[in-house]
Amino acid sequence: MEDIIDEIERLKKERKAIILAHLYQPQEIQEIADYTGDSFGLSRQAAGTDAEVIVFCGVKFMAETSNILAPEKITLLPAADATCRMFTDSLTGEVAQMRREKPDAVFVAYVNTPAAVKAMADICCTSSNAAAVVASIPEDKEIVFLPDGNLGSFVEGETGRKMFCWKGGCPTHMGLTEAQLAEAKAKYPAAPVLMHPECRPQLRAMADYVGSTTGIVKYAEKSDAQDFIIATEEGVMYELETRCPGKKFHLASRHMLCPNMKKTTLEKVRDALETLEPRVVVPQDIREKSVTALEKMLAITGK
């Protein structure tokens, strides 16, 4: 493994590359990354880096966002088949149909969507700034929030705004059950439950804190508690344990694992740097339509 890491470091310097990794990535990928973070943080890094090559360790829509925000740079997605189970291929057509049906509505697209969907949105958001994005929209405007209905319902509660929320959702977060969480709470009764808003409403009602991946990490850092139950993808455990030495973290369920986030390997990162493939290139017409929605998102700070 050390040999591969040495190769990655050498190639990274030769290519003038930066490695960005989502907090749900495998530990060994987070360890070699120049920057780790959630979707919002990674978007900011992609928009502001002076590197010539961006190696995006995540899933396809994240690499697309990187290419939209920094089209002059080469964007590599080492795990070319890392997609997302939150939506199907029919999403783009369904959103286009709803745009025709609701021409005056404001469409808010979660950044975790394909580029073609971002191109139809008025503004994008991440889980960390979704409430702030919705709050920025005039109250007389109808809002369509997509594609994660659970995040949408959370934002409704945070803002008091009634929206049309898409019925999609993240299978990793939706798969958590009340019984699993109740079992974890019984096992660690003093541990606060820190949960991602992509979980279902009845689960969120059982949590002590609901927020973005970065928000969960910050809460754990500041809290006086020593044990925590974590209700999001298990990859965040590495960041939590790194940033909060001495504290203990327990997954709400051992099933909270995204198979697509785990497709990146050190070998794939090395090969991508060596061959400068596989590249992610968003078509120009889609990029031009989606960049405004992303730039609006980046201008609004979340929590």
GROMACS .gro file of C-alpha atoms in nm:
model
  303
    1MET     CA    1   0.000   0.000   0.000
    2GLU     CA    2   0.286   0.240   0.076
    3ASP     CA    3   0.420   0.191  -0.276
    4ILE     CA    4   0.085   0.291  -0.425
    5ILE     CA    5   0.063   0.596  -0.199
    6ASP     CA    6   0.415   0.699  -0.302
    7GLU     CA    7   0.312   0.664  -0.668
    8ILE     CA    8   0.003   0.877  -0.608
    9GLU     CA    9   0.210   1.150  -0.442
   10ARG     CA   10   0.461   1.150  -0.728
   11LEU     CA   11   0.192   1.159  -0.997
   12LYS     CA   12  -0.001   1.427  -0.810
   13LYS     CA   13   0.302   1.657  -0.821
   14GLU     CA   14   0.370   1.580  -1.186
   15ARG     CA   15   0.010   1.647  -1.285
   16LYS     CA   16  -0.030   1.950  -1.056
   17ALA     CA   17  -0.333   1.774  -0.918
   18ILE     CA   18  -0.548   1.800  -0.609
   19ILE     CA   19  -0.739   1.509  -0.456
   20LEU     CA   20  -1.084   1.586  -0.317
   21ALA     CA   21  -1.265   1.318  -0.115
   22HIS     CA   22  -1.614   1.307   0.028
   23LEU     CA   23  -1.646   1.214   0.396
   24TYR     CA   24  -1.828   0.895   0.294
   25GLN     CA   25  -1.522   0.764   0.107
   26PRO     CA   26  -1.314   0.472   0.241
   27GLN     CA   27  -1.063   0.567   0.512
   28GLU     CA   28  -0.757   0.506   0.295
   29ILE     CA   29  -0.895   0.750   0.036
   30GLN     CA   30  -0.966   1.018   0.294
   31GLU     CA   31  -0.612   0.974   0.427
   32ILE     CA   32  -0.450   1.062   0.093
   33ALA     CA   33  -0.687   1.347   0.008
   34ASP     CA   34  -0.577   1.710   0.006
   35TYR     CA   35  -0.924   1.805   0.118
   36THR     CA   36  -1.215   1.609   0.266
   37GLY     CA   37  -1.562   1.742   0.322
   38ASP     CA   38  -1.932   1.728   0.244
   39SER     CA   39  -2.089   1.834  -0.085
   40PHE     CA   40  -2.084   2.204   0.002
   41GLY     CA   41  -1.720   2.207   0.110
   42LEU     CA   42  -1.609   2.005  -0.190
   43SER     CA   43  -1.795   2.241  -0.425
   44ARG     CA   44  -1.613   2.537  -0.274
   45GLN     CA   45  -1.278   2.364  -0.313
   46ALA     CA   46  -1.347   2.273  -0.675
   47ALA     CA   47  -1.448   2.632  -0.752
   48GLY     CA   48  -1.142   2.787  -0.589
   49THR     CA   49  -0.850   2.552  -0.651
   50ASP     CA   50  -0.552   2.655  -0.863
   51ALA     CA   51  -0.466   2.292  -0.943
   52GLU     CA   52  -0.468   2.186  -1.306
   53VAL     CA   53  -0.623   1.845  -1.236
   54ILE     CA   54  -0.901   1.763  -0.989
   55VAL     CA   55  -0.923   1.400  -0.878
   56PHE     CA   56  -1.273   1.367  -0.737
   57CYS     CA   57  -1.319   1.077  -0.501
   58GLY     CA   58  -1.693   1.056  -0.471
   59VAL     CA   59  -1.981   0.982  -0.707
   60LYS     CA   60  -2.053   1.105  -1.057
   61PHE     CA   61  -2.277   1.403  -0.983
   62MET     CA   62  -2.006   1.545  -0.753
   63ALA     CA   63  -1.744   1.526  -1.026
   64GLU     CA   64  -1.993   1.690  -1.264
   65THR     CA   65  -2.032   1.978  -1.019
   66SER     CA   66  -1.655   2.014  -1.009
   67ASN     CA   67  -1.637   2.032  -1.388
   68ILE     CA   68  -1.923   2.282  -1.405
   69LEU     CA   69  -1.751   2.515  -1.159
   70ALA     CA   70  -1.398   2.468  -1.299
   71PRO     CA   71  -1.437   2.376  -1.669
   72GLU     CA   72  -1.083   2.482  -1.753
   73LYS     CA   73  -0.943   2.207  -1.533
   74ILE     CA   74  -0.932   1.832  -1.593
   75THR     CA   75  -1.178   1.655  -1.365
   76LEU     CA   76  -1.115   1.286  -1.300
   77LEU     CA   77  -1.356   1.039  -1.139
   78PRO     CA   78  -1.145   0.734  -1.046
   79ALA     CA   79  -1.455   0.520  -0.988
   80ALA     CA   80  -1.628   0.585  -1.319
   81ASP     CA   81  -1.924   0.365  -1.228
   82ALA     CA   82  -1.994   0.540  -0.896
   83THR     CA   83  -2.347   0.668  -0.947
   84CYS     CA   84  -2.628   0.737  -0.698
   85ARG     CA   85  -2.931   0.531  -0.598
   86MET     CA   86  -3.129   0.838  -0.492
   87PHE     CA   87  -3.270   0.888  -0.840
   88THR     CA   88  -3.333   0.698  -1.163
   89ASP     CA   89  -3.246   0.786  -1.520
   90SER     CA   90  -3.602   0.912  -1.565
   91LEU     CA   91  -3.550   1.203  -1.324
   92THR     CA   92  -3.438   1.450  -1.592
   93GLY     CA   93  -3.746   1.392  -1.805
   94GLU     CA   94  -3.978   1.407  -1.504
   95VAL     CA   95  -3.831   1.738  -1.390
   96ALA     CA   96  -3.860   1.879  -1.743
   97GLN     CA   97  -4.228   1.783  -1.746
   98MET     CA   98  -4.290   1.952  -1.410
   99ARG     CA   99  -4.113   2.268  -1.528
  100ARG     CA  100  -4.370   2.282  -1.808
  101GLU     CA  101  -4.653   2.225  -1.560
  102LYS     CA  102  -4.525   2.480  -1.308
  103PRO     CA  103  -4.357   2.752  -1.515
  104ASP     CA  104  -4.372   3.012  -1.236
  105ALA     CA  105  -4.237   2.790  -0.955
  106VAL     CA  106  -3.885   2.819  -0.817
  107PHE     CA  107  -3.703   2.489  -0.860
  108VAL     CA  108  -3.451   2.411  -0.585
  109ALA     CA  109  -3.225   2.118  -0.674
  110TYR     CA  110  -3.020   1.936  -0.415
  111VAL     CA  111  -2.660   1.944  -0.531
  112ASN     CA  112  -2.677   1.563  -0.525
  113THR     CA  113  -2.840   1.549  -0.867
  114PRO     CA  114  -2.720   1.500  -1.226
  115ALA     CA  115  -2.592   1.801  -1.417
  116ALA     CA  116  -2.890   1.789  -1.653
  117VAL     CA  117  -3.123   1.842  -1.356
  118LYS     CA  118  -2.911   2.126  -1.216
  119ALA     CA  119  -2.945   2.288  -1.559
  120MET     CA  120  -3.322   2.311  -1.507
  121ALA     CA  121  -3.297   2.445  -1.150
  122ASP     CA  122  -3.319   2.806  -1.041
  123ILE     CA  123  -3.085   2.745  -0.749
  124CYS     CA  124  -2.903   2.447  -0.598
  125CYS     CA  125  -2.851   2.368  -0.232
  126THR     CA  126  -2.665   2.129  -0.005
  127SER     CA  127  -2.788   1.977   0.319
  128SER     CA  128  -2.588   2.242   0.505
  129ASN     CA  129  -2.752   2.543   0.340
  130ALA     CA  130  -3.086   2.408   0.211
  131ALA     CA  131  -3.291   2.593   0.474
  132ALA     CA  132  -3.106   2.918   0.405
  133VAL     CA  133  -3.158   2.876   0.030
  134VAL     CA  134  -3.532   2.821   0.071
  135ALA     CA  135  -3.558   3.112   0.316
  136SER     CA  136  -3.402   3.338   0.051
  137ILE     CA  137  -3.689   3.276  -0.193
  138PRO     CA  138  -3.980   3.526  -0.191
  139GLU     CA  139  -4.271   3.395   0.012
  140ASP     CA  140  -4.521   3.437  -0.270
  141LYS     CA  141  -4.331   3.191  -0.488
  142GLU     CA  142  -4.420   2.823  -0.515
  143ILE     CA  143  -4.116   2.601  -0.451
  144VAL     CA  144  -4.038   2.263  -0.602
  145PHE     CA  145  -3.769   2.085  -0.400
  146LEU     CA  146  -3.593   1.786  -0.553
  147PRO     CA  147  -3.496   1.507  -0.555
  148ASP     CA  148  -3.475   1.417  -0.182
  149GLY     CA  149  -3.816   1.440  -0.021
  150ASN     CA  150  -3.680   1.372   0.327
  151LEU     CA  151  -3.442   1.667   0.309
  152GLY     CA  152  -3.730   1.869   0.168
  153SER     CA  153  -3.958   1.787   0.461
  154PHE     CA  154  -3.677   1.880   0.701
  155VAL     CA  155  -3.639   2.217   0.529
  156GLU     CA  156  -4.015   2.272   0.552
  157GLY     CA  157  -3.989   2.228   0.928
  158GLU     CA  158  -3.689   2.460   0.952
  159THR     CA  159  -3.837   2.739   0.742
  160GLY     CA  160  -4.212   2.704   0.778
  161ARG     CA  161  -4.241   2.705   0.397
  162LYS     CA  162  -4.471   2.455   0.233
  163MET     CA  163  -4.308   2.310  -0.078
  164PHE     CA  164  -4.374   2.047  -0.341
  165CYS     CA  165  -4.119   1.786  -0.231
  166TRP     CA  166  -4.006   1.519  -0.474
  167LYS     CA  167  -4.059   1.162  -0.357
  168GLY     CA  168  -3.698   1.051  -0.405
  169GLY     CA  169  -3.456   0.974  -0.126
  170CYS     CA  170  -3.118   0.827  -0.033
  171PRO     CA  171  -3.154   0.449   0.025
  172THR     CA  172  -2.865   0.450   0.274
  173HIS     CA  173  -3.042   0.699   0.500
  174MET     CA  174  -3.396   0.583   0.428
  175GLY     CA  175  -3.299   0.229   0.525
  176LEU     CA  176  -3.252   0.318   0.891
  177THR     CA  177  -3.548   0.189   1.093
  178GLU     CA  178  -3.704   0.298   1.418
  179ALA     CA  179  -3.622  -0.042   1.566
  180GLN     CA  180  -3.252  -0.012   1.477
  181LEU     CA  181  -3.226   0.336   1.623
  182ALA     CA  182  -3.420   0.236   1.934
  183GLU     CA  183  -3.180  -0.055   1.984
  184ALA     CA  184  -2.879   0.179   1.955
  185LYS     CA  185  -3.036   0.425   2.201
  186ALA     CA  186  -3.104   0.145   2.449
  187LYS     CA  187  -2.743   0.026   2.420
  188TYR     CA  188  -2.597   0.377   2.461
  189PRO     CA  189  -2.862   0.568   2.661
  190ALA     CA  190  -2.640   0.867   2.737
  191ALA     CA  191  -2.525   0.913   2.376
  192PRO     CA  192  -2.680   1.197   2.171
  193VAL     CA  193  -2.812   1.089   1.832
  194LEU     CA  194  -2.657   1.292   1.547
  195MET     CA  195  -2.850   1.245   1.224
  196HIS     CA  196  -2.843   1.353   0.860
  197PRO     CA  197  -3.166   1.516   0.732
  198GLU     CA  198  -3.192   1.260   0.452
  199CYS     CA  199  -3.332   1.024   0.717
  200ARG     CA  200  -3.710   0.986   0.737
  201PRO     CA  201  -3.913   1.233   0.951
  202GLN     CA  202  -4.007   0.975   1.216
  203LEU     CA  203  -3.636   0.899   1.262
  204ARG     CA  204  -3.544   1.266   1.281
  205ALA     CA  205  -3.793   1.303   1.567
  206MET     CA  206  -3.577   1.059   1.765
  207ALA     CA  207  -3.254   1.255   1.710
  208ASP     CA  208  -3.081   1.509   1.932
  209TYR     CA  209  -2.924   1.690   1.638
  210VAL     CA  210  -3.009   1.687   1.268
  211GLY     CA  211  -2.767   1.844   1.023
  212SER     CA  212  -2.524   1.802   0.735
  213THR     CA  213  -2.226   1.571   0.751
  214THR     CA  214  -2.001   1.862   0.842
  215GLY     CA  215  -2.260   1.983   1.092
  216ILE     CA  216  -2.252   1.644   1.263
  217VAL     CA  217  -1.874   1.662   1.295
  218LYS     CA  218  -1.884   2.016   1.435
  219TYR     CA  219  -2.155   1.922   1.686
  220ALA     CA  220  -1.948   1.629   1.813
  221GLU     CA  221  -1.640   1.851   1.844
  222LYS     CA  222  -1.820   2.109   2.057
  223SER     CA  223  -2.030   1.872   2.267
  224ASP     CA  224  -1.931   1.769   2.619
  225ALA     CA  225  -2.071   1.422   2.557
  226GLN     CA  226  -1.823   1.137   2.524
  227ASP     CA  227  -2.041   0.889   2.332
  228PHE     CA  228  -2.248   0.955   2.020
  229ILE     CA  229  -2.484   0.757   1.799
  230ILE     CA  230  -2.422   0.848   1.435
  231ALA     CA  231  -2.706   0.821   1.185
  232THR     CA  232  -2.542   0.879   0.850
  233GLU     CA  233  -2.308   0.692   0.614
  234GLU     CA  234  -2.034   0.509   0.803
  235GLY     CA  235  -1.746   0.681   0.620
  236VAL     CA  236  -1.786   0.987   0.843
  237MET     CA  237  -1.663   0.782   1.138
  238TYR     CA  238  -1.302   0.836   1.028
  239GLU     CA  239  -1.339   1.215   1.035
  240LEU     CA  240  -1.519   1.203   1.369
  241GLU     CA  241  -1.253   0.986   1.532
  242THR     CA  242  -0.975   1.202   1.385
  243ARG     CA  243  -1.127   1.532   1.495
  244CYS     CA  244  -1.257   1.410   1.832
  245PRO     CA  245  -0.985   1.193   1.992
  246GLY     CA  246  -1.105   1.023   2.309
  247LYS     CA  247  -1.472   1.034   2.215
  248LYS     CA  248  -1.660   0.724   2.103
  249PHE     CA  249  -1.891   0.696   1.805
  250HIS     CA  250  -2.147   0.423   1.740
  251LEU     CA  251  -2.331   0.374   1.411
  252ALA     CA  252  -2.708   0.375   1.441
  253SER     CA  253  -2.708   0.072   1.212
  254ARG     CA  254  -2.433  -0.138   1.058
  255HIS     CA  255  -2.625  -0.114   0.729
  256MET     CA  256  -2.558   0.258   0.680
  257LEU     CA  257  -2.314   0.211   0.395
  258CYS     CA  258  -2.328   0.354   0.043
  259PRO     CA  259  -2.189   0.098  -0.204
  260ASN     CA  260  -2.115   0.361  -0.467
  261MET     CA  261  -1.908   0.572  -0.227
  262LYS     CA  262  -1.695   0.265  -0.157
  263LYS     CA  263  -1.601   0.203  -0.521
  264THR     CA  264  -1.295   0.431  -0.510
  265THR     CA  265  -0.966   0.251  -0.443
  266LEU     CA  266  -0.605   0.362  -0.417
  267GLU     CA  267  -0.532   0.172  -0.737
  268LYS     CA  268  -0.804   0.361  -0.922
  269VAL     CA  269  -0.674   0.695  -0.795
  270ARG     CA  270  -0.321   0.607  -0.909
  271ASP     CA  271  -0.441   0.489  -1.251
  272ALA     CA  272  -0.653   0.801  -1.300
  273LEU     CA  273  -0.354   1.025  -1.230
  274GLU     CA  274  -0.134   0.821  -1.460
  275THR     CA  275  -0.372   0.813  -1.759
  276LEU     CA  276  -0.577   1.128  -1.686
  277GLU     CA  277  -0.883   0.909  -1.732
  278PRO     CA  278  -1.172   0.862  -1.674
  279ARG     CA  279  -1.260   1.226  -1.727
  280VAL     CA  280  -1.590   1.390  -1.649
  281VAL     CA  281  -1.688   1.656  -1.902
  282VAL     CA  282  -2.028   1.822  -1.877
  283PRO     CA  283  -2.161   1.932  -2.219
  284GLN     CA  284  -2.125   2.305  -2.272
  285ASP     CA  285  -2.496   2.379  -2.301
  286ILE     CA  286  -2.573   2.198  -1.976
  287ARG     CA  287  -2.279   2.358  -1.798
  288GLU     CA  288  -2.386   2.708  -1.899
  289LYS     CA  289  -2.741   2.648  -1.773
  290SER     CA  290  -2.636   2.489  -1.443
  291VAL     CA  291  -2.346   2.711  -1.337
  292THR     CA  292  -2.573   2.998  -1.231
  293ALA     CA  293  -2.775   2.772  -0.998
  294LEU     CA  294  -2.454   2.645  -0.841
  295GLU     CA  295  -2.301   2.990  -0.801
  296LYS     CA  296  -2.619   3.108  -0.626
  297MET     CA  297  -2.585   2.810  -0.391
  298LEU     CA  298  -2.224   2.892  -0.307
  299ALA     CA  299  -2.320   3.249  -0.220
  300ILE     CA  300  -2.552   3.134   0.060
  301THR     CA  301  -2.388   3.014   0.381
  302GLY     CA  302  -2.546   2.728   0.570
  303LYS     CA  303  -2.478   2.568   0.906
   0.00000   0.00000   0.00000
